[in-house]
Coordinates of C-alpha atoms and ligand atoms in Angstrom, one line a residue:
M367 CA 22.6 1.0 24.9
S368 CA 19.6 0.3 23.6
R369 CA 17.8 -3.3 24.0
D370 CA 18.9 -5.1 20.4
V371 CA 15.7 -7.4 20.5
Y372 CA 16.3 -9.3 17.4
S373 CA 20.0 -10.5 18.3
E374 CA 18.1 -11.3 21.9
L375 CA 15.8 -13.7 20.3
G376 CA 18.2 -14.6 17.3
V377 CA 16.5 -13.5 14.6
K378 CA 18.7 -12.0 11.9
K379 CA 18.2 -8.6 10.6
I380 CA 17.9 -8.2 6.9
I381 CA 18.8 -5.6 4.2
N382 CA 15.6 -5.1 2.4
A383 CA 16.7 -4.2 -1.1
A384 CA 12.8 -5.8 -2.3
G385 CA 10.8 -2.6 -1.6
T386 CA 7.7 -1.7 0.3
Y387 CA 6.9 -5.8 1.0
T388 CA 4.8 -6.3 4.1
M389 CA 6.3 -9.9 4.4
V390 CA 9.9 -8.4 5.7
G391 CA 8.2 -5.3 7.5
G392 CA 7.7 -3.1 4.8
S393 CA 8.9 0.5 4.9
R394 CA 11.1 2.1 8.7
M395 CA 9.4 4.9 10.8
S396 CA 11.6 7.6 11.0
E397 CA 12.9 8.2 14.8
A398 CA 10.3 11.2 15.1
T399 CA 7.8 8.8 14.8
I400 CA 8.6 6.7 16.8
E401 CA 9.0 9.4 19.4
A402 CA 6.0 9.9 19.0
M403 CA 4.3 6.4 19.7
A404 CA 6.4 5.7 22.2
S405 CA 5.1 9.0 23.7
A406 CA 1.6 8.3 22.5
A407 CA 2.1 5.1 25.2
R408 CA 2.8 6.1 28.1
S409 CA -0.6 8.0 29.2
H410 CA -3.9 6.7 28.9
V411 CA -6.4 9.0 27.4
V412 CA -10.1 8.2 25.5
I413 CA -9.4 6.5 22.6
S414 CA -12.6 8.4 20.5
E415 CA -11.1 11.7 21.6
L416 CA -8.1 11.0 20.0
Q417 CA -9.5 9.2 17.3
S418 CA -11.3 12.5 16.7
K419 CA -8.5 15.4 17.6
V420 CA -6.3 12.5 14.9
Q421 CA -8.6 12.3 11.9
E422 CA -9.0 16.5 12.1
R423 CA -5.8 16.9 11.8
L424 CA -4.9 14.0 9.0
A425 CA -7.7 15.8 6.8
V426 CA -6.2 18.8 6.8
L427 CA -2.9 16.9 6.4
T428 CA -4.4 14.9 2.9
R429 CA -6.8 18.4 2.3
N430 CA -10.1 16.0 2.6
E431 CA -13.2 16.5 3.9
A432 CA -12.4 13.7 6.7
A433 CA -10.3 10.8 7.3
Y434 CA -9.9 7.4 9.7
V435 CA -6.6 5.6 10.8
T436 CA -7.4 2.0 10.6
T437 CA -5.0 -1.4 11.8
G438 CA -3.7 -1.2 7.6
A439 CA -5.4 -1.1 4.1
A440 CA -6.8 -4.3 3.9
A441 CA -8.6 -3.8 7.4
A442 CA -9.3 -0.4 5.7
L443 CA -11.2 -2.1 2.8
H444 CA -13.4 -4.3 5.1
I445 CA -14.0 -1.2 7.7
T446 CA -15.1 0.6 4.6
G447 CA -17.5 -2.1 3.2
A448 CA -18.9 -3.0 6.1
A449 CA -19.7 1.0 6.4
A450 CA -20.9 0.8 2.4
I451 CA -23.4 -1.8 3.4
A452 CA -24.5 0.0 6.5
M453 CA -25.0 3.1 4.4
H454 CA -26.9 1.2 2.1
C455 CA -29.5 -0.5 4.5
G456 CA -29.1 2.9 6.2
R457 CA -28.8 1.0 9.5
P458 CA -25.1 0.7 11.5
H459 CA -23.7 -2.2 10.1
A460 CA -23.8 -4.5 13.5
S461 CA -27.2 -4.0 13.7
L462 CA -27.8 -5.7 9.7
A463 CA -28.8 -9.4 9.9
P464 CA -27.0 -11.3 7.8
E465 CA -29.3 -11.9 5.0
A466 CA -29.3 -7.9 4.5
A467 CA -25.4 -8.0 4.2
A468 CA -26.0 -11.0 1.8
K469 CA -28.2 -9.3 0.3
C470 CA -25.4 -6.1 -0.7
E471 CA -23.3 -6.2 -4.0
F472 CA -19.9 -5.0 -4.1
V473 CA -18.8 -4.1 -7.8
V474 CA -15.3 -4.8 -8.9
Y475 CA -13.5 -5.3 -12.3
R476 CA -12.4 -9.1 -12.8
A477 CA -9.2 -7.0 -13.6
H478 CA -9.0 -6.3 -10.1
R479 CA -9.3 -9.2 -8.7
N480 CA -6.2 -9.7 -5.7
P481 CA -5.3 -11.5 -2.7
Y482 CA -6.4 -8.5 -0.8
D483 CA -10.3 -8.6 -1.3
W484 CA -10.9 -11.5 1.1
A485 CA -11.6 -8.7 3.1
L486 CA -14.4 -7.8 1.1
R487 CA -15.9 -10.9 0.4
L488 CA -15.6 -11.7 4.3
L489 CA -18.4 -9.1 4.5
G490 CA -20.7 -11.3 2.7
A491 CA -21.9 -9.2 -0.1
K492 CA -21.9 -10.5 -3.6
L493 CA -18.7 -9.6 -5.6
V494 CA -20.3 -8.8 -9.1
E495 CA -17.6 -8.9 -11.3
V496 CA -17.0 -6.6 -14.6
G497 CA -14.9 -7.3 -18.0
F498 CA -11.5 -9.7 -18.2
P499 CA -8.5 -9.4 -16.6
N500 CA -6.9 -8.6 -20.2
T501 CA -7.7 -6.6 -23.1
I502 CA -9.9 -8.6 -25.8
Q503 CA -12.6 -6.8 -25.0
S504 CA -12.3 -3.9 -22.6
P505 CA -15.6 -3.0 -20.6
T506 CA -18.2 -0.4 -21.3
K507 CA -19.4 2.3 -19.1
R508 CA -22.4 0.9 -20.4
E509 CA -21.4 -2.5 -19.1
L510 CA -20.4 -1.1 -15.7
D511 CA -24.0 1.0 -15.3
L512 CA -25.6 -2.8 -15.6
A513 CA -23.8 -3.9 -12.9
I514 CA -24.9 -1.3 -10.9
T515 CA -28.4 -2.7 -9.6
D516 CA -30.5 -1.8 -6.4
S517 CA -28.5 -4.0 -3.9
T518 CA -25.1 -2.3 -4.8
A519 CA -24.0 -0.8 -1.8
A520 CA -20.1 0.3 -3.2
V521 CA -18.1 0.4 -6.6
Y522 CA -14.0 -0.7 -5.4
Y523 CA -11.2 0.6 -7.5
F524 CA -7.9 -0.7 -7.1
F525 CA -5.9 1.6 -8.4
M526 CA -2.4 0.8 -10.1
P527 CA -0.8 3.0 -13.3
R528 CA 0.7 0.9 -16.1
G529 CA 3.2 -0.9 -15.2
G530 CA 2.2 -2.3 -11.9
W531 CA 1.5 -6.1 -11.2
M532 CA -2.7 -5.1 -12.0
P533 CA -3.2 -5.9 -15.8
D534 CA -5.6 -3.9 -18.1
G535 CA -9.1 -5.0 -18.6
A536 CA -11.1 -2.0 -15.5
L537 CA -12.7 0.7 -17.3
G538 CA -10.5 4.1 -16.8
F539 CA -10.6 5.7 -12.6
D540 CA -12.3 9.0 -14.3
D541 CA -15.4 7.0 -16.4
T542 CA -15.6 4.6 -13.4
V543 CA -16.9 7.6 -10.9
E544 CA -18.8 9.0 -13.9
V545 CA -21.0 5.8 -14.3
A546 CA -21.4 5.7 -10.7
S547 CA -21.9 9.0 -9.3
A548 CA -25.4 9.0 -12.0
R549 CA -26.5 6.6 -10.3
G550 CA -25.5 7.7 -6.5
V551 CA -23.6 4.9 -5.3
P552 CA -19.6 5.7 -3.5
V553 CA -17.1 4.4 -6.0
V554 CA -14.5 3.4 -2.8
V555 CA -10.4 3.6 -4.2
D556 CA -8.0 0.5 -2.9
A557 CA -4.9 2.8 -3.4
A558 CA -2.6 1.0 -0.8
A559 CA 0.5 1.0 -2.7
Q560 CA -0.1 4.2 -4.4
L561 CA 2.3 6.8 -2.3
P562 CA 3.7 8.1 -4.0
P563 CA 3.0 10.5 -5.8
V564 CA 1.9 12.6 -2.5
E565 CA -0.8 13.9 -4.2
N566 CA -2.4 10.1 -4.7
L567 CA -3.5 11.7 -0.8
W568 CA -5.5 14.6 -2.6
R569 CA -6.1 13.7 -6.7
L570 CA -8.5 10.3 -6.1
T571 CA -11.0 12.0 -3.5
E572 CA -10.6 15.1 -5.3
R573 CA -11.4 13.2 -8.6
G574 CA -15.1 12.0 -6.9
A575 CA -14.1 8.9 -4.9
S576 CA -16.1 8.5 -1.8
A577 CA -13.5 7.2 0.3
C578 CA -9.8 6.4 -0.7
V579 CA -7.4 3.8 1.5
F580 CA -3.9 4.0 2.2
S581 CA -1.1 1.5 3.9
G582 CA 0.3 3.3 6.6
G583 CA 3.2 0.8 6.9
K584 CA 4.7 1.1 2.8
D585 CA 5.5 4.5 2.1
L586 CA 3.9 6.5 4.4
R587 CA 6.8 5.2 7.0
G588 CA 3.9 4.6 9.8
P589 CA 3.0 2.1 11.6
Q590 CA 3.4 -1.1 10.1
A591 CA 0.0 -2.0 11.3
S592 CA -1.8 1.2 10.6
G593 CA -3.7 2.1 7.6
L594 CA -5.0 5.6 6.1
V595 CA -9.0 5.8 5.3
V596 CA -9.4 9.9 3.5
G597 CA -12.4 10.7 2.3
R598 CA -16.5 12.7 2.1
R599 CA -17.3 13.6 5.5
E600 CA -20.5 11.3 5.1
F601 CA -19.3 8.1 3.9
L602 CA -16.3 8.8 6.3
A603 CA -18.9 9.0 9.2
H604 CA -20.3 5.6 8.3
V605 CA -16.6 4.8 8.6
A606 CA -16.3 6.1 12.0
E607 CA -19.1 4.5 13.1
T608 CA -18.4 1.3 12.0
G609 CA -14.5 0.9 13.1
F610 CA -13.1 0.9 15.8
P611 CA -13.3 1.3 19.4
T612 CA -17.1 0.7 18.1
Y613 CA -18.7 -2.9 18.9
G614 CA -19.2 -5.4 15.8
V615 CA -16.4 -5.9 12.9
G616 CA -14.6 -2.8 13.3
R617 CA -13.9 -3.9 17.1
M618 CA -11.2 -7.3 15.2
F619 CA -9.1 -4.1 13.9
K620 CA -8.5 -3.0 17.7
L621 CA -6.0 0.4 17.3
G622 CA -4.0 1.4 19.2
R623 CA -2.7 5.1 21.1
E624 CA 0.2 4.1 19.8
E625 CA -0.9 3.4 16.1
I626 CA -2.9 6.0 15.7
V627 CA -0.5 9.0 17.0
G628 CA 2.2 7.0 14.7
L629 CA 0.2 7.5 11.5
W630 CA -0.7 11.3 12.4
A631 CA 3.0 11.7 12.8
A632 CA 3.8 9.8 9.6
V633 CA 1.9 11.8 7.9
E634 CA 2.4 14.8 9.1
Q635 CA 6.5 14.4 7.5
Y636 CA 5.0 12.4 4.4
V637 CA 3.5 16.0 3.2
S638 CA 5.6 18.3 4.4
M639 CA 8.8 16.4 2.6
D640 CA 10.7 17.4 -0.8
H641 CA 9.7 14.8 -2.8
A642 CA 11.5 16.1 -5.7
K643 CA 14.9 16.0 -4.3
R644 CA 14.1 12.4 -2.7
A645 CA 12.9 11.3 -6.5
E646 CA 16.3 12.6 -7.6
W647 CA 18.1 11.2 -5.1
A648 CA 16.5 7.7 -5.9
E649 CA 17.7 8.3 -9.7
A650 CA 21.5 8.8 -8.6
R651 CA 21.2 5.8 -6.5
V652 CA 20.1 3.5 -9.4
R653 CA 22.2 5.6 -12.5
G654 CA 25.6 5.3 -9.5
M655 CA 24.5 1.7 -9.7
A656 CA 24.7 1.0 -13.3
E657 CA 28.4 2.4 -13.3
A658 CA 29.1 0.9 -9.9
L659 CA 28.0 -2.5 -11.4
S660 CA 29.2 -2.0 -15.1
A661 CA 32.8 -1.0 -14.2
A662 CA 33.2 -4.4 -11.9
D663 CA 33.3 -6.8 -14.9
G664 CA 31.7 -8.1 -17.2
N665 CA 29.3 -10.6 -15.4
V666 CA 26.7 -8.0 -14.3
S667 CA 24.4 -5.5 -15.8
V668 CA 22.4 -3.0 -14.7
E669 CA 18.9 -2.3 -16.7
Y670 CA 17.3 0.7 -15.4
C671 CA 12.9 0.2 -14.9
Y672 CA 10.4 2.3 -14.3
P673 CA 8.0 2.5 -12.8
N674 CA 8.2 -0.2 -10.0
E675 CA 6.5 -2.7 -8.8
A676 CA 3.8 -1.2 -7.7
G677 CA 3.8 1.2 -10.8
Q678 CA 4.4 4.4 -8.5
P679 CA 7.1 6.3 -9.8
M680 CA 10.5 5.4 -9.0
P681 CA 13.2 3.9 -10.6
R682 CA 15.0 0.8 -9.2
A683 CA 17.5 -1.7 -10.8
L684 CA 16.6 -5.2 -12.6
V685 CA 20.1 -6.2 -12.1
R686 CA 21.6 -9.4 -15.0
F687 CA 23.9 -12.4 -14.8
K688 CA 25.6 -13.9 -17.1
K689 CA 26.7 -16.9 -14.6
H690 CA 23.6 -17.2 -12.5
R691 CA 20.5 -18.2 -12.1
A692 CA 18.3 -15.7 -10.2
E693 CA 17.0 -18.3 -7.8
F694 CA 21.0 -18.6 -7.3
V695 CA 21.6 -15.1 -6.8
L696 CA 18.9 -14.7 -3.6
R697 CA 19.9 -17.7 -2.1
R698 CA 23.3 -16.2 -1.5
L699 CA 22.2 -12.8 -0.6
M700 CA 20.7 -14.3 1.9
E701 CA 23.3 -16.4 3.3
G702 CA 25.4 -12.7 3.3
E703 CA 26.4 -10.9 6.2
P704 CA 23.6 -9.2 7.0
P705 CA 21.5 -11.2 4.5
I706 CA 20.2 -8.9 1.9
F707 CA 16.1 -9.8 0.5
T708 CA 14.9 -8.5 -2.3
N709 CA 13.4 -10.5 -5.3
A710 CA 14.2 -12.2 -9.3
A711 CA 13.5 -10.0 -12.1
G712 CA 13.3 -13.1 -14.2
E713 CA 15.4 -16.1 -15.0
D714 CA 18.5 -14.0 -14.8
G715 CA 17.8 -10.6 -12.4
V716 CA 16.9 -9.5 -9.3
F717 CA 15.3 -6.1 -8.5
V718 CA 16.8 -4.0 -6.7
N719 CA 14.9 -1.1 -5.2
P720 CA 16.3 1.9 -3.4
M721 CA 13.3 3.2 -1.6
T722 CA 14.2 0.8 1.6
L723 CA 17.4 0.6 1.7
R724 CA 19.8 3.9 3.7
D725 CA 22.9 5.4 1.6
D726 CA 25.3 2.6 3.6
E727 CA 22.9 -0.5 2.7
F728 CA 22.8 0.6 -0.3
G729 CA 26.7 0.2 -0.7
M730 CA 25.7 -3.2 0.9
V731 CA 23.9 -4.4 -1.5
V732 CA 26.1 -3.1 -4.6
R733 CA 29.4 -4.9 -3.3
R734 CA 27.5 -8.6 -2.6
L735 CA 26.3 -7.7 -6.1
C736 CA 29.7 -7.2 -7.7
E737 CA 31.0 -10.4 -5.6
I738 CA 28.4 -12.8 -6.4
G739 CA 28.7 -11.7 -10.0
G740 CA 31.9 -13.4 -9.8
E741 CA 31.5 -16.3 -8.0
G742 CA 31.5 -19.5 -9.4
E743 CA 27.8 -21.9 -9.7
Ligands
PLP1038 C1 -0.1 -3.4 0.3 C2 -1.6 -3.8 -0.5 C3 -3.2 -3.8 1.0 C4 -2.8 -4.2 2.0 O1 -1.9 -3.0 2.8 P1 -1.4 -2.9 4.5 O2 -2.2 -2.1 5.4 O3 -0.8 -4.4 4.4 O4 -3.6 -4.0 5.0 C5 -3.8 -4.0 0.2 N1 -4.0 -3.6 -1.1 C6 -3.2 -3.5 -2.3 C7 -3.3 -2.7 -3.7 C8 -2.0 -3.4 -1.6 O5 -0.8 -2.8 -2.5

């Protein structure tokens, strides 16, 4: 029997019916990825040699000129930002005076501001905002062009299809690239949660981004503390020079050989997976759930939702309760054995996202929701 660290610690194992939320551990690595990481842990290697070999493989797998592994997408935002500043100033980031970094600017849409942009704010450069987080007056290409100055180190684009949590109010991705490219400014894309579709691994850079950032711990099912940067050779050379193991800001985002290898193993599996089959599986799960629960009794109803919270092309179910408020249902789910974690959907519903659920867990979630539907409050 292998060791059960969570029961030793008295930490409850939960079923994640919400999706790839970091607060419950994001996604689950495959056994093959865990094995690759364990294999990496057993020997010493020269880290920079391991990095270049893995980067080459990742570039080929993701159909990009170059790739780089970080400790997460947020760390990747920080490292790419430092790299953009270094590129703009024409010297390594670690050799820059703070005043020089402070003179640099990042252009972002106000609609794209979010808690992950601390990764950019901490670099000391100025965030120049364009537009509004609504559609009363959408920004124009001219406005973006005017926001770009001789101090602009990069334009950051938070890529999320409509239906995700980002408000409207930004110029489209292609227009953004067109304006920035004409001014010779790199566009860096935060697409942390924009897998699926798998094509995003290469499409965004094909469409002109200098670099694109993905979380390794979300749908890629790599190590939770891993991130992937893919993109143009020149920009990525600055990223590699700025990131771990170089001293400087990159040193704070130390990578173990386990994460480096784990992300490679996960990406290898991800690009060779049958994504159409998986989408069918998710469809069948959500539709099957509607049937199972509507047969229960009149206390619960199921709505089909598409796309999901991150705007990914995957369905999820919104389960509405006649007799209960969402908080009650969430509490009862967490009180069960095993506890089930998910999010509220308005006042009287909860979401069930099939992406992080195994078949056996899916069955348990459906049964629990049926039971709770019949309970008195
Ligand atoms: C999840 C997420 C991140 C952070 O990714 P980590 O890999 O957890 O660091 C950054 N940006 C967006 C838009 C995200 O959804």
